[in-house]
mmCIF file of C-alpha atoms and ligand atoms in Angstrom:
data_model
loop_
_atom_site.group_PDB
_atom_site.id
_atom_site.type_symbol
_atom_site.label_atom_id
_atom_site.label_comp_id
_atom_site.label_asym_id
_atom_site.label_seq_id
_atom_site.Cartn_x
_atom_site.Cartn_y
_atom_site.Cartn_z
ATOM 1 C CA MET A 2 201.691 167.323 38.237
ATOM 2 C CA ASN A 3 199.175 169.622 39.835
ATOM 3 C CA GLU A 4 198.525 168.625 43.422
ATOM 4 C CA GLU A 5 195.676 171.136 43.624
ATOM 5 C CA ASN A 6 193.552 168.382 42.057
ATOM 6 C CA VAL A 7 194.090 166.338 45.171
ATOM 7 C CA ALA A 8 191.350 166.517 47.804
ATOM 8 C CA ILE A 9 191.366 165.304 51.385
ATOM 9 C CA ARG A 10 188.267 163.735 52.888
ATOM 10 C CA LYS A 11 187.267 161.355 55.656
ATOM 11 C CA PHE A 12 187.754 157.627 55.141
ATOM 12 C CA ARG A 13 184.579 155.728 54.218
ATOM 13 C CA ALA A 14 183.945 152.038 54.807
ATOM 14 C CA ASP A 15 184.068 151.243 51.093
ATOM 15 C CA ASP A 16 187.597 152.728 50.871
ATOM 16 C CA TYR A 17 188.978 149.834 52.894
ATOM 17 C CA ASP A 18 190.263 147.591 50.086
ATOM 18 C CA ALA A 19 191.897 150.492 48.208
ATOM 19 C CA VAL A 20 193.598 151.670 51.397
ATOM 20 C CA MET A 21 194.982 148.188 52.099
ATOM 21 C CA ALA A 22 196.329 148.043 48.542
ATOM 22 C CA LEU A 23 197.976 151.456 48.961
ATOM 23 C CA TRP A 24 199.611 150.467 52.245
ATOM 24 C CA LYS A 25 200.885 147.239 50.728
ATOM 25 C CA ALA A 26 202.340 149.052 47.714
ATOM 26 C CA SER A 27 203.859 151.729 49.986
ATOM 27 C CA GLY A 28 205.817 149.171 51.985
ATOM 28 C CA LEU A 29 204.121 150.410 55.132
ATOM 29 C CA PRO A 30 204.211 147.876 57.964
ATOM 30 C CA PHE A 31 200.571 147.308 58.914
ATOM 31 C CA LYS A 32 198.441 144.711 60.649
ATOM 32 C CA PRO A 33 195.648 143.508 58.324
ATOM 33 C CA ASN A 34 194.704 140.707 60.718
ATOM 34 C CA GLY A 35 195.088 142.857 63.819
ATOM 35 C CA ARG A 36 194.378 146.523 64.443
ATOM 36 C CA ASP A 37 194.072 147.285 60.714
ATOM 37 C CA SER A 38 191.360 144.698 60.074
ATOM 38 C CA ARG A 39 188.185 146.088 58.502
ATOM 39 C CA GLU A 40 186.252 145.477 61.703
ATOM 40 C CA LYS A 41 188.833 147.145 63.985
ATOM 41 C CA ILE A 42 189.223 150.214 61.782
ATOM 42 C CA LEU A 43 185.472 150.768 61.496
ATOM 43 C CA LYS A 44 185.145 150.401 65.251
ATOM 44 C CA GLU A 45 188.020 152.813 65.887
ATOM 45 C CA ILE A 46 186.597 155.591 63.725
ATOM 46 C CA THR A 47 183.122 155.320 65.236
ATOM 47 C CA GLN A 48 184.469 155.559 68.793
ATOM 48 C CA GLY A 49 185.466 159.216 68.343
ATOM 49 C CA ILE A 50 189.124 158.642 69.169
ATOM 50 C CA ALA A 51 190.359 158.333 65.600
ATOM 51 C CA SER A 52 190.263 160.545 62.558
ATOM 52 C CA PHE A 53 191.038 158.674 59.376
ATOM 53 C CA LEU A 54 191.676 160.837 56.306
ATOM 54 C CA VAL A 55 192.373 159.943 52.703
ATOM 55 C CA ALA A 56 193.827 162.004 49.860
ATOM 56 C CA ILE A 57 192.015 161.414 46.595
ATOM 57 C CA LYS A 58 192.654 162.326 43.003
ATOM 58 C CA GLY A 59 189.538 161.716 40.942
ATOM 59 C CA ASP A 60 188.211 158.493 42.418
ATOM 60 C CA THR A 61 191.604 157.118 43.375
ATOM 61 C CA ILE A 62 192.948 157.040 46.910
ATOM 62 C CA ILE A 63 196.551 158.215 46.799
ATOM 63 C CA GLY A 64 197.261 158.968 50.452
ATOM 64 C CA THR A 65 196.184 158.179 54.000
ATOM 65 C CA VAL A 66 196.676 159.271 57.575
ATOM 66 C CA LEU A 67 195.110 157.984 60.770
ATOM 67 C CA ALA A 68 195.187 160.357 63.733
ATOM 68 C CA THR A 69 194.318 158.831 67.095
ATOM 69 C CA HIS A 70 194.351 159.990 70.677
ATOM 70 C CA ASP A 71 193.888 158.551 74.118
ATOM 71 C CA GLY A 72 192.758 161.802 75.728
ATOM 72 C CA ARG A 73 196.320 162.606 76.774
ATOM 73 C CA LYS A 74 198.496 162.367 73.683
ATOM 74 C CA GLY A 75 197.852 162.253 69.939
ATOM 75 C CA TRP A 76 199.402 159.834 67.488
ATOM 76 C CA ILE A 77 199.985 160.010 63.754
ATOM 77 C CA ASN A 78 199.602 156.550 62.235
ATOM 78 C CA ARG A 79 199.572 155.050 58.763
ATOM 79 C CA LEU A 80 200.770 158.098 56.870
ATOM 80 C CA ALA A 81 201.380 156.977 53.298
ATOM 81 C CA VAL A 82 201.362 158.483 49.823
ATOM 82 C CA ALA A 83 201.315 156.442 46.600
ATOM 83 C CA THR A 84 204.794 156.285 45.079
ATOM 84 C CA GLU A 85 203.948 158.241 41.921
ATOM 85 C CA PHE A 86 202.515 161.145 43.958
ATOM 86 C CA ARG A 87 205.385 161.611 46.405
ATOM 87 C CA GLY A 88 207.337 164.845 46.709
ATOM 88 C CA LEU A 89 204.275 166.982 45.964
ATOM 89 C CA GLY A 90 203.448 168.022 49.500
ATOM 90 C CA ILE A 91 200.522 165.589 49.837
ATOM 91 C CA ALA A 92 201.796 164.023 53.060
ATOM 92 C CA GLN A 93 202.335 167.524 54.431
ATOM 93 C CA ARG A 94 198.701 168.388 53.713
ATOM 94 C CA LEU A 95 197.471 165.126 55.237
ATOM 95 C CA LEU A 96 199.586 165.716 58.339
ATOM 96 C CA GLU A 97 198.331 169.276 58.809
ATOM 97 C CA GLU A 98 194.689 168.130 58.540
ATOM 98 C CA ALA A 99 195.336 165.266 60.948
ATOM 99 C CA GLU A 100 197.074 167.579 63.441
ATOM 100 C CA LYS A 101 194.145 169.985 63.255
ATOM 101 C CA THR A 102 191.658 167.253 64.235
ATOM 102 C CA LEU A 103 193.805 166.542 67.295
ATOM 103 C CA TYR A 104 194.245 170.201 68.265
ATOM 104 C CA ASP A 105 190.481 170.660 67.897
ATOM 105 C CA ARG A 106 190.043 167.917 70.510
ATOM 106 C CA GLY A 107 192.372 169.680 72.949
ATOM 107 C CA ILE A 108 195.391 167.475 72.317
ATOM 108 C CA GLU A 109 198.651 169.425 72.620
ATOM 109 C CA ILE A 110 201.321 166.791 72.087
ATOM 110 C CA ILE A 111 201.467 164.592 68.999
ATOM 111 C CA ALA A 112 203.786 161.639 68.525
ATOM 112 C CA CYS A 113 204.622 159.082 65.882
ATOM 113 C CA LEU A 114 206.653 155.894 65.739
ATOM 114 C CA ILE A 115 209.077 155.415 62.852
ATOM 115 C CA GLU A 116 211.088 152.298 62.033
ATOM 116 C CA ASP A 117 214.852 152.813 62.353
ATOM 117 C CA TYR A 118 215.430 152.243 58.603
ATOM 118 C CA ASN A 119 212.826 154.783 57.469
ATOM 119 C CA GLN A 120 215.012 157.824 56.797
ATOM 120 C CA THR A 121 212.449 159.333 54.424
ATOM 121 C CA SER A 122 209.797 159.366 57.097
ATOM 122 C CA MET A 123 212.238 160.739 59.681
ATOM 123 C CA SER A 124 213.190 163.585 57.331
ATOM 124 C CA PHE A 125 209.523 164.248 56.663
ATOM 125 C CA PHE A 126 208.561 164.472 60.338
ATOM 126 C CA GLN A 127 211.632 166.512 61.273
ATOM 127 C CA LYS A 128 210.814 168.981 58.498
ATOM 128 C CA SER A 129 207.298 169.139 59.969
ATOM 129 C CA GLY A 130 208.593 170.161 63.402
ATOM 130 C CA TYR A 131 208.764 166.786 65.170
ATOM 131 C CA ILE A 132 211.715 166.137 67.467
ATOM 132 C CA LYS A 133 213.538 162.822 67.258
ATOM 133 C CA HIS A 134 214.136 161.224 70.668
ATOM 134 C CA THR A 135 217.110 158.901 70.774
ATOM 135 C CA ASP A 136 216.809 158.219 74.502
ATOM 136 C CA ILE A 137 213.413 156.473 74.463
ATOM 137 C CA PHE A 138 212.721 152.826 73.593
ATOM 138 C CA TYR A 139 209.343 151.507 72.467
ATOM 139 C CA PHE A 140 207.961 148.723 74.675
ATOM 140 C CA THR A 141 204.742 146.864 73.873
ATOM 141 C CA LYS A 142 202.743 143.970 75.311
ATOM 142 C CA ARG A 143 200.525 142.135 72.819
ATOM 143 C CA ARG A 144 197.670 139.802 73.706
ATOM 144 C CA HIS A 145 198.014 138.062 70.336
ATOM 145 C CA PRO A 146 200.644 138.062 67.572
ATOM 146 C CA GLY A 147 199.675 140.354 64.674
ATOM 147 C CA VAL A 148 197.658 142.843 66.727
HETATM 148 C C1 COA B 9 206.886 159.551 54.120
HETATM 149 C C2 COA B 9 205.884 159.894 52.990
HETATM 150 C C3 COA B 9 204.474 159.752 53.559
HETATM 151 C C4 COA B 9 206.132 161.328 52.507
HETATM 152 O O1 COA B 9 205.124 161.637 51.540
HETATM 153 P P1 COA B 9 205.275 162.850 50.462
HETATM 154 O O2 COA B 9 203.907 163.207 50.012
HETATM 155 O O3 COA B 9 206.257 162.448 49.433
HETATM 156 O O4 COA B 9 205.899 164.003 51.359
HETATM 157 P P2 COA B 9 205.819 165.585 51.053
HETATM 158 O O5 COA B 9 205.907 165.789 49.592
HETATM 159 O O6 COA B 9 204.639 166.149 51.752
HETATM 160 O O7 COA B 9 207.176 166.072 51.726
HETATM 161 C C5 COA B 9 207.238 167.090 52.691
HETATM 162 C C6 COA B 9 208.675 167.225 53.179
HETATM 163 O O8 COA B 9 209.134 165.980 53.743
HETATM 164 C C7 COA B 9 210.530 165.798 53.412
HETATM 165 N N1 COA B 9 210.677 164.631 52.548
HETATM 166 C C8 COA B 9 209.692 163.964 51.887
HETATM 167 N N2 COA B 9 210.221 162.930 51.193
HETATM 168 C C9 COA B 9 211.562 162.960 51.414
HETATM 169 C C10 COA B 9 212.651 162.159 50.973
HETATM 170 N N3 COA B 9 212.462 161.103 50.151
HETATM 171 N N4 COA B 9 213.890 162.456 51.430
HETATM 172 C C11 COA B 9 214.088 163.498 52.249
HETATM 173 N N5 COA B 9 213.110 164.312 52.687
HETATM 174 C C12 COA B 9 211.857 164.033 52.278
HETATM 175 C C13 COA B 9 210.959 167.035 52.657
HETATM 176 O O9 COA B 9 211.486 167.944 53.613
HETATM 177 C C14 COA B 9 209.665 167.557 52.081
HETATM 178 O O10 COA B 9 209.655 168.940 51.895
HETATM 179 P P3 COA B 9 210.301 169.580 50.563
HETATM 180 O O11 COA B 9 209.716 168.812 49.407
HETATM 181 O O12 COA B 9 209.853 171.006 50.645
HETATM 182 O O13 COA B 9 211.762 169.387 50.710
HETATM 183 C C15 COA B 9 206.067 158.934 51.769
HETATM 184 O O14 COA B 9 207.428 158.882 51.421
HETATM 185 C C16 COA B 9 205.570 157.514 52.000
HETATM 186 O O15 COA B 9 204.393 157.215 51.778
HETATM 187 N N6 COA B 9 206.475 156.609 52.409
HETATM 188 C C17 COA B 9 206.090 155.189 52.593
HETATM 189 C C18 COA B 9 205.213 154.993 53.790
HETATM 190 C C19 COA B 9 205.909 155.440 55.064
HETATM 191 O O16 COA B 9 207.053 155.120 55.310
HETATM 192 N N7 COA B 9 205.153 156.200 55.890
HETATM 193 C C20 COA B 9 205.646 156.701 57.154
HETATM 194 C C21 COA B 9 205.491 155.699 58.212
HETATM 195 S S1 COA B 9 206.190 156.273 59.765
#
């Protein structure tokens, strides 16, 4: 397959349903009733703190990445590539574009959270220069379940 036919562009509001379907099919843990609701995503990308990119082939969305920052640190979220397009370097391209949007905003450290079972994602990020920290635990406080 020729991945040169794959383009990367910004997420548009009418991509929402296709993106949710891709995340579901990818087995990506996401929060459709929380921070991944249509309303929350649209709000996030208009606030200037998020850069949401999609990879497309023809009219079909085959990959996503959501880069966010809080002014101090950048985060890579929701990186996913459709099963039949994996191993072609599409996630690598999405990551590089996402990192560039963060560097352009002056962010110099980028982080991501990966579930302990997700060896594929760990290999991917390690290959991309990310360091795995085994001495840090993730703590959260949620106002509502599902956020
Ligand atoms: C993780 C994921 C996004 C990788 O997408 P991809 O387009 O297949 O990745 P790429 O082709 O760009 O791979 C780049 C490098 O990552 C590593 N990599 C990718 N898939 C791998 C696998 N299954 N096993 C080991 N290493 C892998 C390789 O080093 C690869 O480089 P190489 O092909 O030169 O060896 C994809 O597997 C996916 O969508 N998984 C489900 C969703 C998910 O778990 N997302 C991450 C959440 S933290």
